Amino acid sequence: MCTAAGVTVMTSCSDVITDSHWLANWFVLFGAPYMAHDIYAMYLSHFHDQRGRGHAGAAPGGHSLRTVRAFLLKEWMLVVHHLALLLVFLPITLFFRRGLGDFFIGCLFTTEFSTPFVSLGKILIQLGLDNTMLHRINGVVVLLSFFSCRILIFPFMYWMYGRQFGIPLHRVAFHLPLRCNVGNLVILAPQAYWFVLLLKKAKRLYLRQRRGRGEGNKDGPKTD
């Protein structure tokens, strides 16, 4: 839904600065409760996962400051990401843009395109299907969608701005206010970090499956 809203806003804005679409503001309002609930849902997932493994941080006594602290220490970047969307992105979008830049808000909406595939990968692992072709295909889709919609979207926004005003891509940053460049870097930095983690995970899975195939061939039945 977020990606569909983003594409709708982007394709409706011929002028990347002044054109507007009602979804830019209304979808932010629609998504805010989800972001707040998602923090709570992530905590519950962490709590029950730790409790199922018998960790001390999730003792049978139930929820406590200790379990909350353990969650925040483990998932601090995701929590900061969600809080930043609620406490920074939301007020900027609704109150401080003066109705400008709906196109770029739409671009940022499309960053959620990779999320369903990331979730599907976790579901397949829980179902014991992590060695299937479906999981491998989904892994490739995760990498491609994440890189396209969370990394390449930033140079794309700069290129679209430069195209409208006749500025080469490599010069666009020098024509923007410092706060715009800093804001983009703050948003891009965790995306780049998470993409590196995805690449490392993909490498580990590939090497594990490769070793598994090698051991299978070594231990397989021999024929004369």
C-alpha positions as a Python dict, from the first residue, in 0.01 Angstrom:
ca = {
    (1, 'M'): (0, 0, 0),
    (2, 'C'): (282, 238, 85),
    (3, 'T'): (457, 172, -246),
    (4, 'A'): (132, 208, -440),
    (5, 'A'): (67, 542, -268),
    (6, 'G'): (422, 651, -348),
    (7, 'V'): (398, 561, -716),
    (8, 'T'): (61, 739, -737),
    (9, 'V'): (208, 1056, -589),
    (10, 'M'): (522, 1042, -804),
    (11, 'T'): (337, 992, -1132),
    (12, 'S'): (93, 1270, -1047),
    (13, 'C'): (363, 1534, -996),
    (14, 'S'): (508, 1684, -1314),
    (15, 'D'): (683, 1954, -1113),
    (16, 'V'): (890, 1787, -841),
    (17, 'I'): (869, 2093, -616),
    (18, 'T'): (528, 2257, -645),
    (19, 'D'): (290, 1983, -764),
    (20, 'S'): (90, 1815, -492),
    (21, 'H'): (-125, 1509, -430),
    (22, 'W'): (-356, 1451, -134),
    (23, 'L'): (-206, 1107, -63),
    (24, 'A'): (127, 1257, 39),
    (25, 'N'): (-14, 1390, 366),
    (26, 'W'): (-301, 1151, 422),
    (27, 'F'): (-97, 834, 387),
    (28, 'V'): (149, 967, 645),
    (29, 'L'): (-144, 1007, 886),
    (30, 'F'): (-268, 661, 793),
    (31, 'G'): (75, 503, 846),
    (32, 'A'): (161, 672, 1176),
    (33, 'P'): (-47, 436, 1396),
    (34, 'Y'): (108, 140, 1214),
    (35, 'M'): (459, 263, 1297),
    (36, 'A'): (366, 304, 1663),
    (37, 'H'): (205, -41, 1674),
    (38, 'D'): (500, -196, 1491),
    (39, 'I'): (738, -95, 1771),
    (40, 'Y'): (512, -278, 2019),
    (41, 'A'): (480, -577, 1785),
    (42, 'M'): (860, -599, 1749),
    (43, 'Y'): (893, -594, 2128),
    (44, 'L'): (638, -875, 2167),
    (45, 'S'): (815, -1079, 1899),
    (46, 'H'): (1148, -1030, 2078),
    (47, 'F'): (997, -1111, 2417),
    (48, 'H'): (835, -1438, 2310),
    (49, 'D'): (1140, -1539, 2108),
    (50, 'Q'): (1369, -1494, 2409),
    (51, 'R'): (1121, -1661, 2640),
    (52, 'G'): (1094, -1958, 2406),
    (53, 'R'): (1470, -1997, 2417),
    (54, 'G'): (1474, -1975, 2796),
    (55, 'H'): (1685, -1659, 2814),
    (56, 'A'): (1705, -1483, 3147),
    (57, 'G'): (1592, -1156, 2990),
    (58, 'A'): (1249, -1307, 2937),
    (59, 'A'): (1193, -1505, 3252),
    (60, 'P'): (853, -1660, 3325),
    (61, 'G'): (778, -1360, 3548),
    (62, 'G'): (666, -1170, 3238),
    (63, 'H'): (739, -823, 3108),
    (64, 'S'): (973, -594, 3297),
    (65, 'L'): (1217, -311, 3248),
    (66, 'R'): (1478, -581, 3193),
    (67, 'T'): (1293, -729, 2895),
    (68, 'V'): (1235, -382, 2749),
    (69, 'R'): (1603, -296, 2792),
    (70, 'A'): (1710, -622, 2625),
    (71, 'F'): (1480, -543, 2331),
    (72, 'L'): (1610, -187, 2294),
    (73, 'L'): (1972, -303, 2304),
    (74, 'K'): (1914, -564, 2035),
    (75, 'E'): (1683, -370, 1804),
    (76, 'W'): (1793, -14, 1878),
    (77, 'M'): (1840, 85, 1515),
    (78, 'L'): (1493, -32, 1408),
    (79, 'V'): (1339, 145, 1708),
    (80, 'V'): (1525, 467, 1627),
    (81, 'H'): (1414, 430, 1264),
    (82, 'H'): (1047, 401, 1364),
    (83, 'L'): (1067, 682, 1618),
    (84, 'A'): (1236, 909, 1365),
    (85, 'L'): (952, 848, 1122),
    (86, 'L'): (698, 934, 1390),
    (87, 'L'): (874, 1226, 1559),
    (88, 'V'): (1067, 1380, 1268),
    (89, 'F'): (936, 1267, 929),
    (90, 'L'): (567, 1301, 1021),
    (91, 'P'): (577, 1663, 1151),
    (92, 'I'): (806, 1773, 867),
    (93, 'T'): (569, 1622, 611),
    (94, 'L'): (254, 1765, 766),
    (95, 'F'): (359, 2103, 902),
    (96, 'F'): (696, 2231, 777),
    (97, 'R'): (703, 2168, 400),
    (98, 'R'): (463, 2450, 309),
    (99, 'G'): (300, 2213, 60),
    (100, 'L'): (620, 2161, -138),
    (101, 'G'): (798, 1841, -244),
    (102, 'D'): (513, 1589, -260),
    (103, 'F'): (708, 1409, -535),
    (104, 'F'): (994, 1336, -295),
    (105, 'I'): (754, 1219, -23),
    (106, 'G'): (618, 974, -280),
    (107, 'C'): (972, 854, -353),
    (108, 'L'): (1029, 785, 15),
    (109, 'F'): (703, 588, 32),
    (110, 'T'): (841, 344, -228),
    (111, 'T'): (1124, 242, 5),
    (112, 'E'): (878, -2, 168),
    (113, 'F'): (860, -212, -149),
    (114, 'S'): (1123, -455, -20),
    (115, 'T'): (955, -510, 319),
    (116, 'P'): (709, -788, 215),
    (117, 'F'): (995, -990, 65),
    (118, 'V'): (1207, -949, 380),
    (119, 'S'): (910, -1071, 584),
    (120, 'L'): (849, -1361, 345),
    (121, 'G'): (1209, -1473, 392),
    (122, 'K'): (1162, -1489, 770),
    (123, 'I'): (834, -1679, 728),
    (124, 'L'): (999, -1936, 501),
    (125, 'I'): (1275, -1989, 758),
    (126, 'Q'): (1016, -2043, 1034),
    (127, 'L'): (842, -2299, 812),
    (128, 'G'): (1170, -2484, 757),
    (129, 'L'): (1181, -2390, 388),
    (130, 'D'): (1513, -2203, 398),
    (131, 'N'): (1681, -2460, 171),
    (132, 'T'): (1421, -2438, -103),
    (133, 'M'): (1436, -2271, -443),
    (134, 'L'): (1157, -2036, -333),
    (135, 'H'): (1372, -1904, -48),
    (136, 'R'): (1669, -1851, -280),
    (137, 'I'): (1456, -1668, -537),
    (138, 'N'): (1304, -1454, -264),
    (139, 'G'): (1654, -1374, -139),
    (140, 'V'): (1752, -1241, -481),
    (141, 'V'): (1431, -1034, -496),
    (142, 'V'): (1508, -893, -148),
    (143, 'L'): (1853, -777, -255),
    (144, 'L'): (1734, -627, -584),
    (145, 'S'): (1428, -453, -437),
    (146, 'F'): (1616, -325, -133),
    (147, 'F'): (1900, -186, -343),
    (148, 'S'): (1666, -29, -598),
    (149, 'C'): (1410, 124, -361),
    (150, 'R'): (1621, 207, -58),
    (151, 'I'): (1961, 295, -209),
    (152, 'L'): (1915, 398, -573),
    (153, 'I'): (1605, 602, -489),
    (154, 'F'): (1827, 878, -348),
    (155, 'P'): (2037, 944, -661),
    (156, 'F'): (1710, 910, -855),
    (157, 'M'): (1555, 1195, -653),
    (158, 'Y'): (1864, 1410, -711),
    (159, 'W'): (1853, 1327, -1083),
    (160, 'M'): (1485, 1422, -1110),
    (161, 'Y'): (1551, 1753, -937),
    (162, 'G'): (1847, 1821, -1166),
    (163, 'R'): (1651, 1726, -1477),
    (164, 'Q'): (1381, 1980, -1397),
    (165, 'F'): (1625, 2266, -1338),
    (166, 'G'): (1890, 2169, -1593),
    (167, 'I'): (2154, 2074, -1336),
    (168, 'P'): (2396, 1780, -1388),
    (169, 'L'): (2350, 1502, -1134),
    (170, 'H'): (2693, 1554, -978),
    (171, 'R'): (2613, 1923, -916),
    (172, 'V'): (2265, 1886, -768),
    (173, 'A'): (2382, 1854, -407),
    (174, 'F'): (2556, 2192, -431),
    (175, 'H'): (2229, 2360, -535),
    (176, 'L'): (2030, 2224, -239),
    (177, 'P'): (2013, 2359, 117),
    (178, 'L'): (2250, 2185, 356),
    (179, 'R'): (1958, 2054, 563),
    (180, 'C'): (1824, 1864, 260),
    (181, 'N'): (2155, 1687, 197),
    (182, 'V'): (2204, 1611, 565),
    (183, 'G'): (1849, 1478, 593),
    (184, 'N'): (1900, 1248, 295),
    (185, 'L'): (2229, 1120, 439),
    (186, 'V'): (2062, 1049, 774),
    (187, 'I'): (1792, 845, 599),
    (188, 'L'): (2035, 673, 360),
    (189, 'A'): (2292, 569, 623),
    (190, 'P'): (2083, 298, 796),
    (191, 'Q'): (1960, 172, 458),
    (192, 'A'): (2319, 121, 345),
    (193, 'Y'): (2401, -51, 675),
    (194, 'W'): (2104, -289, 645),
    (195, 'F'): (2192, -364, 283),
    (196, 'V'): (2544, -465, 386),
    (197, 'L'): (2391, -696, 649),
    (198, 'L'): (2167, -850, 382),
    (199, 'L'): (2468, -909, 158),
    (200, 'K'): (2659, -1077, 443),
    (201, 'K'): (2360, -1296, 524),
    (202, 'A'): (2321, -1393, 157),
    (203, 'K'): (2691, -1484, 144),
    (204, 'R'): (2660, -1701, 457),
    (205, 'L'): (2358, -1884, 317),
    (206, 'Y'): (2532, -1940, -15),
    (207, 'L'): (2847, -2079, 149),
    (208, 'R'): (2641, -2300, 383),
    (209, 'Q'): (2442, -2447, 94),
    (210, 'R'): (2760, -2493, -108),
    (211, 'R'): (2924, -2683, 179),
    (212, 'G'): (2608, -2889, 219),
    (213, 'R'): (2613, -2991, -147),
    (214, 'G'): (2981, -3073, -122),
    (215, 'E'): (2931, -3297, 180),
    (216, 'G'): (2631, -3460, 14),
    (217, 'N'): (2840, -3552, -292),
    (218, 'K'): (3123, -3677, -72),
    (219, 'D'): (2899, -3899, 142),
    (220, 'G'): (2670, -4014, -137),
    (221, 'P'): (2644, -4372, -257),
    (222, 'K'): (2928, -4496, -473),
    (223, 'T'): (2883, -4722, -773),
    (224, 'D'): (3139, -4947, -936),
}
